[in-house]
Short mmCIF file of C-alpha atoms and ligand atoms in Angstrom, two decimals:
data_model
loop_
_atom_site.label_atom_id
_atom_site.label_comp_id
_atom_site.label_asym_id
_atom_site.label_seq_id
_atom_site.Cartn_x
_atom_site.Cartn_y
_atom_site.Cartn_z
CA MET A 1 17.64 131.63 169.85
CA SER A 2 17.86 132.42 173.37
CA LYS A 3 19.73 135.39 173.87
CA LYS A 4 18.63 138.91 172.24
CA LEU A 5 20.91 139.63 169.28
CA LYS A 6 21.89 143.03 168.77
CA LEU A 7 22.70 144.43 165.19
CA GLY A 8 24.69 147.01 163.54
CA LEU A 9 23.61 148.24 160.11
CA PHE A 10 25.44 150.09 157.81
CA GLY A 11 23.62 152.00 155.22
CA LEU A 12 19.96 152.70 154.80
CA GLY A 13 19.38 152.96 151.02
CA SER A 14 16.70 150.71 149.28
CA VAL A 15 17.57 147.37 150.54
CA GLY A 16 18.56 148.74 154.21
CA GLN A 17 14.94 150.33 154.47
CA GLY A 18 13.12 147.14 153.51
CA PHE A 19 15.25 145.25 155.96
CA TYR A 20 14.57 147.91 158.69
CA GLU A 21 10.98 147.82 157.86
CA LEU A 22 10.62 144.04 157.74
CA LEU A 23 12.33 143.84 161.10
CA ASP A 24 10.20 146.25 162.67
CA GLN A 25 7.06 144.76 161.57
CA SER A 26 8.23 141.20 162.64
CA LYS A 27 8.53 142.47 166.07
CA SER A 28 10.91 139.81 166.87
CA PRO A 29 11.84 139.56 170.47
CA ASN A 30 15.22 138.11 169.58
CA LEU A 31 16.67 140.63 167.23
CA GLU A 32 17.16 144.33 167.70
CA ILE A 33 18.98 147.02 165.70
CA LYS A 34 21.23 148.93 168.09
CA LYS A 35 22.92 151.38 165.64
CA ILE A 36 22.55 152.42 161.92
CA VAL A 37 25.54 153.97 160.50
CA ILE A 38 24.85 156.39 157.58
CA LYS A 39 26.69 158.63 155.17
CA ASN A 40 24.41 161.57 155.09
CA PRO A 41 22.98 162.75 158.58
CA THR A 42 21.37 165.66 156.99
CA LYS A 43 18.62 163.38 155.13
CA THR A 44 15.06 163.63 156.68
CA ARG A 45 14.18 160.32 157.97
CA THR A 46 11.34 158.80 159.88
CA ILE A 47 13.12 156.64 162.50
CA GLU A 48 14.31 158.23 165.70
CA SER A 49 17.66 160.06 165.57
CA SER A 50 19.69 158.53 168.44
CA ILE A 51 19.85 155.30 166.61
CA PHE A 52 22.25 156.83 163.69
CA SER A 53 25.90 157.64 163.74
CA THR A 54 28.25 158.40 161.02
CA THR A 55 30.98 156.69 162.73
CA PRO A 56 31.81 153.04 161.75
CA THR A 57 33.44 152.25 164.86
CA ASP A 58 30.28 152.82 166.74
CA ILE A 59 29.31 149.54 165.28
CA LEU A 60 32.58 148.00 164.99
CA ASP A 61 33.75 148.60 168.39
CA ASP A 62 30.54 148.08 170.39
CA LEU A 63 30.94 144.94 172.28
CA GLU A 64 27.30 144.60 172.47
CA ILE A 65 26.57 144.40 168.76
CA ASP A 66 26.60 140.70 167.75
CA ILE A 67 25.97 140.80 163.81
CA VAL A 68 27.07 143.42 161.30
CA VAL A 69 24.54 143.93 158.37
CA GLU A 70 26.17 145.73 155.74
CA LEU A 71 24.27 147.31 152.90
CA ILE A 72 25.98 150.17 151.60
CA ASP A 73 26.91 150.98 147.90
CA ASP A 74 30.72 151.43 148.00
CA ALA A 75 32.37 148.12 147.51
CA ALA A 76 35.84 149.27 148.84
CA VAL A 77 34.44 150.62 152.15
CA ALA A 78 32.30 147.56 152.29
CA LEU A 79 35.16 145.19 152.03
CA GLU A 80 37.00 147.46 154.93
CA ILE A 81 33.62 147.05 157.25
CA LEU A 82 33.61 143.09 156.45
CA LYS A 83 37.34 142.71 157.23
CA GLN A 84 37.22 144.72 160.47
CA SER A 85 33.98 142.89 161.64
CA LEU A 86 35.47 139.67 161.05
CA GLN A 87 38.66 140.51 162.96
CA ARG A 88 36.36 141.37 165.85
CA ARG A 89 34.68 138.08 165.32
CA LYS A 90 31.25 139.84 164.21
CA PRO A 91 29.45 137.58 161.66
CA VAL A 92 28.51 139.82 158.72
CA VAL A 93 25.32 139.68 156.29
CA THR A 94 26.11 141.63 153.24
CA ALA A 95 24.32 142.05 149.67
CA ASN A 96 27.30 144.03 148.16
CA LYS A 97 27.72 141.80 145.08
CA LYS A 98 30.80 143.73 143.65
CA MET A 99 32.57 143.49 146.91
CA LEU A 100 31.85 139.79 147.04
CA ALA A 101 32.61 139.03 143.57
CA GLU A 102 35.76 140.82 143.30
CA ASN A 103 37.20 139.54 146.69
CA LEU A 104 35.45 136.06 147.44
CA GLU A 105 38.56 134.01 147.51
CA GLU A 106 39.93 136.34 150.16
CA ILE A 107 36.35 136.48 151.92
CA PHE A 108 36.36 132.71 151.99
CA TRP A 109 39.73 132.43 153.65
CA LEU A 110 39.06 135.27 156.22
CA GLN A 111 36.14 133.49 157.18
CA LYS A 112 38.09 130.49 158.02
CA LYS A 113 41.01 132.34 159.75
CA TYR A 114 38.66 134.09 162.04
CA ASN A 115 36.03 131.32 162.29
CA THR A 116 33.33 134.08 161.62
CA PRO A 117 30.69 133.41 159.07
CA VAL A 118 29.69 135.73 156.24
CA LEU A 119 26.26 135.30 154.49
CA TYR A 120 25.24 136.83 151.19
CA GLU A 121 21.97 135.50 149.88
CA GLY A 122 20.62 139.08 149.02
CA ALA A 123 23.81 139.58 146.63
CA VAL A 124 22.30 137.40 144.09
CA CYS A 125 18.93 137.20 142.36
CA GLY A 126 17.09 139.26 145.24
CA SER A 127 14.34 137.08 146.78
CA ILE A 128 15.59 133.88 145.29
CA PRO A 129 17.56 131.35 147.41
CA ILE A 130 20.19 130.61 145.32
CA ILE A 131 23.50 130.40 147.09
CA ARG A 132 21.92 128.41 149.82
CA ASN A 133 20.43 126.03 147.23
CA LEU A 134 23.78 125.69 145.40
CA GLU A 135 25.38 125.02 149.03
CA MET A 136 22.94 122.52 150.38
CA HIS A 137 20.59 121.31 147.97
CA TYR A 138 23.08 120.62 145.33
CA ALA A 139 25.84 119.66 147.74
CA TYR A 140 25.61 116.02 146.51
CA ASP A 141 24.29 116.56 142.99
CA ALA A 142 27.16 117.27 140.22
CA LEU A 143 25.79 120.22 138.68
CA GLU A 144 26.45 120.25 135.02
CA SER A 145 25.24 123.86 134.17
CA PHE A 146 23.14 126.76 135.21
CA GLU A 147 21.73 129.79 133.20
CA GLY A 148 19.34 132.48 133.95
CA ILE A 149 18.17 136.14 134.30
CA PHE A 150 20.41 137.62 137.14
CA ASN A 151 19.59 141.12 136.57
CA GLY A 152 15.99 142.76 137.22
CA SER A 153 16.84 146.19 135.44
CA THR A 154 17.67 144.82 132.19
CA ASN A 155 14.92 142.27 132.31
CA TYR A 156 12.40 145.20 133.24
CA ILE A 157 14.01 147.09 130.19
CA LEU A 158 13.72 144.38 127.74
CA THR A 159 10.32 143.42 128.73
CA LYS A 160 9.09 146.95 128.38
CA MET A 161 10.89 147.44 124.86
CA ILE A 162 9.82 143.98 123.41
CA ASP A 163 6.49 143.40 124.91
CA GLU A 164 5.21 147.26 125.10
CA LYS A 165 7.50 148.78 122.48
CA MET A 166 8.75 151.34 125.03
CA SER A 167 12.22 153.10 124.11
CA TYR A 168 15.21 152.05 125.56
CA GLU A 169 15.64 155.40 127.47
CA GLY A 170 12.18 155.41 128.78
CA ALA A 171 12.42 151.94 130.12
CA LEU A 172 15.68 152.54 131.85
CA GLY A 173 14.13 155.73 133.44
CA GLN A 174 11.29 153.73 134.87
CA ALA A 175 13.79 151.09 136.28
CA GLN A 176 15.67 153.78 138.02
CA LYS A 177 12.46 155.31 139.32
CA LEU A 178 11.17 151.89 140.93
CA GLY A 179 14.57 151.45 142.55
CA PHE A 180 15.66 148.53 140.72
CA ALA A 181 18.67 149.86 138.92
CA GLU A 182 22.15 150.67 140.38
CA SER A 183 23.00 154.01 141.47
CA ASP A 184 25.21 154.00 138.18
CA PRO A 185 22.88 152.01 135.67
CA THR A 186 25.50 151.28 133.44
CA LEU A 187 26.30 148.52 135.78
CA ASP A 188 23.22 146.96 134.96
CA VAL A 189 22.92 147.66 131.05
CA LYS A 190 26.57 146.69 130.40
CA GLY A 191 26.25 143.47 132.30
CA TYR A 192 28.57 144.00 135.13
CA ASP A 193 25.99 143.44 137.81
CA ALA A 194 25.13 140.27 136.09
CA ARG A 195 28.81 139.11 135.98
CA TYR A 196 29.33 139.88 139.81
CA LYS A 197 26.39 137.55 140.40
CA LEU A 198 27.51 134.93 137.94
CA ALA A 199 31.11 134.92 139.73
CA ILE A 200 29.42 134.52 142.99
CA SER A 201 27.18 131.79 141.90
CA ILE A 202 30.00 129.82 140.12
CA ALA A 203 31.73 129.57 143.34
CA HIS A 204 28.97 127.94 145.09
CA ALA A 205 27.97 125.72 142.03
CA PHE A 206 31.36 124.55 141.21
CA GLY A 207 33.61 125.38 143.87
CA CYS A 208 36.10 127.51 142.05
CA PHE A 209 36.63 131.26 142.26
CA VAL A 210 36.83 133.73 139.30
CA LYS A 211 37.16 137.27 138.99
CA PRO A 212 34.42 139.11 137.21
CA SER A 213 36.78 140.70 135.08
CA ASN A 214 37.73 137.21 133.68
CA ILE A 215 34.02 136.69 132.69
CA LEU A 216 32.99 138.20 129.37
CA GLY A 217 29.94 140.37 129.80
CA ILE A 218 27.98 141.86 126.88
CA GLY A 219 25.28 144.29 127.83
CA ILE A 220 21.99 145.18 126.16
CA ASP A 221 22.97 148.70 125.47
CA LYS A 222 24.08 147.89 121.91
CA LEU A 223 20.85 145.90 120.94
CA SER A 224 19.05 147.36 117.97
CA ALA A 225 15.32 147.30 116.79
CA TYR A 226 16.52 145.14 114.02
CA ASP A 227 17.80 142.54 116.68
CA ILE A 228 14.40 142.72 118.31
CA ARG A 229 12.57 142.23 115.07
CA PHE A 230 14.91 139.58 114.13
CA ALA A 231 13.98 137.67 117.47
CA LYS A 232 10.40 137.89 116.96
CA GLN A 233 10.89 136.46 113.48
CA GLN A 234 12.61 133.48 114.92
CA GLY A 235 9.85 132.82 117.49
CA CYS A 236 12.12 134.10 120.54
CA THR A 237 12.37 136.93 122.86
CA ILE A 238 15.84 138.43 123.98
CA LYS A 239 16.93 138.11 127.63
CA LEU A 240 20.19 139.14 129.26
CA ILE A 241 21.49 135.68 130.30
CA ALA A 242 24.18 134.61 132.81
CA LYS A 243 25.31 131.13 132.14
CA ALA A 244 28.10 128.75 133.19
CA GLN A 245 28.84 125.27 132.44
CA LYS A 246 31.45 122.65 133.75
CA ILE A 247 33.20 120.39 131.36
CA GLY A 248 35.76 118.03 133.21
CA ASN A 249 37.48 120.06 135.68
CA LYS A 250 37.09 123.32 133.72
CA VAL A 251 34.32 126.02 134.27
CA PHE A 252 33.07 128.18 131.53
CA GLY A 253 30.95 131.37 131.93
CA ILE A 254 29.48 134.27 129.97
CA VAL A 255 26.74 137.24 130.35
CA ALA A 256 25.07 138.07 126.90
CA PRO A 257 21.94 139.02 125.39
CA THR A 258 20.34 135.61 124.34
CA LEU A 259 17.71 134.46 121.88
CA ILE A 260 15.26 132.80 124.10
CA PRO A 261 12.63 130.64 122.28
CA LEU A 262 9.11 131.47 123.47
CA GLU A 263 8.59 128.04 124.92
CA ASN A 264 11.74 128.06 127.18
CA PRO A 265 10.39 128.92 130.66
CA LEU A 266 12.90 131.76 130.97
CA ALA A 267 11.11 133.62 128.15
CA ASN A 268 8.02 134.17 130.60
CA ILE A 269 10.13 135.69 133.15
CA LYS A 270 9.09 139.37 133.07
CA ASN A 271 9.83 142.73 134.43
CA GLU A 272 12.07 142.76 137.34
CA PHE A 273 11.76 139.06 138.02
CA ASN A 274 14.78 136.79 137.73
CA GLY A 275 14.91 133.17 137.32
CA LEU A 276 17.40 130.46 136.69
CA THR A 277 17.42 126.88 135.37
CA LEU A 278 20.11 124.29 136.67
CA ILE A 279 20.87 120.93 135.11
CA GLY A 280 22.16 118.40 137.81
CA ALA A 281 23.36 114.94 137.01
CA SER A 282 20.80 113.38 139.48
CA THR A 283 18.05 116.22 139.55
CA GLY A 284 18.05 117.04 135.69
CA LEU A 285 16.42 120.31 134.85
CA GLN A 286 15.16 122.46 137.75
CA MET A 287 14.19 126.21 137.81
CA LEU A 288 14.01 128.81 140.43
CA THR A 289 12.46 132.10 140.07
CA GLY A 290 11.31 135.12 141.96
CA LYS A 291 11.85 139.05 142.45
CA GLY A 292 15.26 139.90 141.66
CA ALA A 293 15.39 143.37 142.82
CA GLY A 294 13.53 145.82 145.05
CA SER A 295 13.46 147.03 148.73
CA LEU A 296 11.39 144.26 150.23
CA PRO A 297 12.12 141.10 148.30
CA THR A 298 15.98 141.81 149.03
CA GLY A 299 15.33 143.17 152.47
CA LEU A 300 13.59 139.78 153.50
CA VAL A 301 16.39 137.80 152.11
CA VAL A 302 18.77 139.78 154.32
CA LEU A 303 16.63 139.30 157.38
CA SER A 304 16.53 135.59 156.64
CA ASP A 305 20.48 135.65 156.67
CA VAL A 306 20.36 137.21 159.96
CA ALA A 307 18.06 134.81 161.24
CA SER A 308 20.24 131.98 159.76
CA LEU A 309 23.31 133.28 161.58
CA ALA A 310 21.23 133.43 164.51
CA SER A 311 20.61 129.74 164.52
CA GLY A 312 24.15 128.83 163.76
CA PHE A 313 24.20 128.59 159.89
CA LYS A 314 27.24 129.14 157.82
CA TYR A 315 28.10 128.29 154.23
CA PRO A 316 29.95 125.01 154.36
CA TYR A 317 31.42 125.56 150.79
CA PRO A 318 31.28 121.91 150.22
CA LYS A 319 32.81 122.01 146.70
CA THR A 320 35.76 124.19 147.36
CA THR A 321 39.00 122.17 147.44
CA ASP A 322 42.34 123.14 148.61
CA ASP A 323 44.24 121.95 145.58
CA ASN A 324 41.93 124.28 142.97
CA SER A 325 41.48 121.36 140.88
CA VAL A 326 38.41 122.87 139.16
CA ALA A 327 39.34 126.12 137.45
CA PHE A 328 37.55 128.63 135.49
CA GLU A 329 38.59 128.81 131.75
CA LYS A 330 38.17 132.18 130.16
CA ASP A 331 38.21 131.30 126.60
CA ALA A 332 35.58 128.71 125.04
CA LEU A 333 33.47 128.43 121.70
CA ILE A 334 30.04 129.90 121.88
CA ASN A 335 27.10 129.70 119.25
CA VAL A 336 26.18 133.41 118.18
CA TYR A 337 24.28 135.55 115.90
CA ILE A 338 26.46 138.60 115.06
CA SER A 339 24.28 141.49 113.44
CA SER A 340 25.54 144.64 111.71
CA ILE A 341 23.63 147.08 109.66
CA THR A 342 26.43 147.22 107.00
CA SER A 343 27.60 144.13 105.04
CA GLY A 344 31.21 143.07 105.17
CA VAL A 345 31.77 144.01 108.72
CA ILE A 346 32.32 140.37 109.93
CA ARG A 347 34.03 137.78 107.95
CA ILE A 348 33.25 134.24 107.86
CA THR A 349 36.98 133.25 109.21
CA ASP A 350 36.13 135.26 112.39
CA PHE A 351 34.11 132.21 113.08
CA GLU A 352 35.81 128.67 114.08
CA GLU A 353 32.45 126.98 112.55
CA PHE A 354 30.34 129.34 110.28
CA THR A 355 26.73 127.97 110.00
CA GLY A 356 24.78 130.61 108.06
CA GLY A 357 24.42 134.08 107.01
CA TYR A 358 21.18 136.00 106.61
CA GLN A 359 19.93 139.13 105.53
CA GLY A 360 16.68 140.36 107.26
CA GLN A 361 15.00 143.37 108.99
CA GLY A 362 17.49 145.65 107.39
CA ALA A 363 20.44 144.02 108.99
CA HIS A 364 23.06 141.34 108.13
CA PHE A 365 23.10 138.57 110.74
CA MET A 366 26.06 135.79 110.66
CA LYS A 367 25.75 132.63 112.80
CA GLY A 368 28.32 130.12 113.87
CA TRP A 369 30.60 129.08 116.63
CA ILE A 370 33.18 131.67 117.65
CA SER A 371 35.62 132.02 120.32
CA ILE A 372 35.14 134.25 123.43
CA LYS A 373 38.39 135.91 122.70
CA LYS A 374 37.13 137.00 119.22
CA LEU A 375 33.90 138.54 121.14
CA LEU A 376 36.21 140.39 123.54
CA GLU A 377 38.04 142.03 120.63
CA TRP A 378 34.40 143.44 119.46
CA ILE A 379 33.38 144.65 123.07
CA ASP A 380 33.45 148.32 122.18
CA ARG A 381 32.43 148.18 118.44
CA LYS A 382 29.13 150.05 118.13
CA ASP A 383 28.38 148.74 114.82
CA LEU A 384 27.88 145.24 116.01
CA SER A 385 25.56 143.40 118.10
CA VAL A 386 25.82 139.89 119.62
CA LEU A 387 23.06 137.41 120.51
CA LEU A 388 23.83 133.99 121.73
CA THR A 389 21.47 131.39 120.53
CA GLY A 390 19.02 129.86 123.01
CA ASP A 391 20.40 126.31 122.81
CA SER A 392 23.94 127.57 123.22
CA TYR A 393 26.52 125.63 125.32
CA PHE A 394 29.91 126.00 125.59
CA ARG A 395 32.68 124.05 123.78
CA VAL A 396 36.03 123.71 124.85
CA TYR A 397 38.28 126.00 122.58
CA GLU A 398 41.07 124.09 120.64
CA PRO A 399 42.22 126.84 118.01
CA LYS A 400 42.54 125.59 114.63
CA LYS A 401 46.21 124.49 113.93
CA ALA A 402 48.08 126.86 111.32
CA HIS A 403 48.11 123.84 108.81
CA GLU A 404 44.38 123.79 108.67
CA PHE A 405 44.28 127.24 107.08
CA SER A 406 47.15 126.42 104.80
CA LEU A 407 46.58 126.65 101.25
CA ALA A 408 49.95 124.65 100.55
N1 HSE B 1 20.30 146.51 139.87
C1 HSE B 1 20.13 145.22 140.49
C2 HSE B 1 18.99 144.47 139.57
C3 HSE B 1 19.55 145.13 141.79
O1 HSE B 1 18.72 145.30 138.54
O2 HSE B 1 19.00 143.32 139.45
C4 HSE B 1 19.38 143.82 142.37
O3 HSE B 1 20.90 143.27 142.53
#
């Protein structure tokens, strides 16, 4: 880096403050924040007031500002900031997973159109360098699948509930207090946040774009005490797992509570930590882990993205092809336990392949291979809960032909 780079920062929330603090502590002679655009000018802050503005063009139209760092909550406004920055040829660092996940294909094309990069390592699993690894480390390894814990708040809540017998509400309250949870925590507990991160990771792992709304997401909000007892009885814990797999030219994905055997390394990832295992054709199984949420862990990754931009790095998107030959497929078969406290709620015919029914811990459990489409029909049912089996993978769904059901 030769020239001193000037930064414009949007947002001074939890991640923004972490980023500001780390940059300040680094005393970097090459990076300087010139302006911070905030929403609420009346909030008491310790930073010198002349740096603040409430007018986005104070950053966007400032020819001296080289890089835009976007760390606000509102996805629609964040997208507008990103577009206007790229139009002005200002590279962007963002951690806005909702905005990225919902618009990643367009953002990919905008980067090409304006020949200006966007980096977003902070959007997926906090401090863990996932995007960079999927892009570079696995550029020439055919990845088969990856799965992991992509949301710190739900992992924190599940750890407290399962290991410390804390109530769901108490654990959620603590995750909010510690700054891990989203400002709307239903995004965490209902699995939306993990779906955003999964959609972004799928683009970099397999080169195909998928809207998060096309990924089935089942949250942890319907898990019962029966499920937790059942998991323990099976020698397992429960984690909210995001997983994706490529079969031929099709990519499958899901976010759901999953029974994880205690000997699986993901079982030992606790509290706000995230972690994922990846299976590559040449590498075999690999694992990445680290803090998935929090001001400083995520702020550091944002700072590292800024430093990477300064040294000319951009995502090469090596797996993205112009012909979209690899595509996401919404439906698949997946191996699950469904539990309900009343019997007769689930039928054997709901499964494509039924493998067993159990009565235990005061609830009825049915196990087997079921279609994602069927699980989607039950998404709002309060009397059912779904647990993926820990060894579950995707099977291509070929619906049974009519004659297979025929009694004639
Ligand atoms: N609410 C998110 C989480 C923050 O709990 O993982 C980090 O993306």
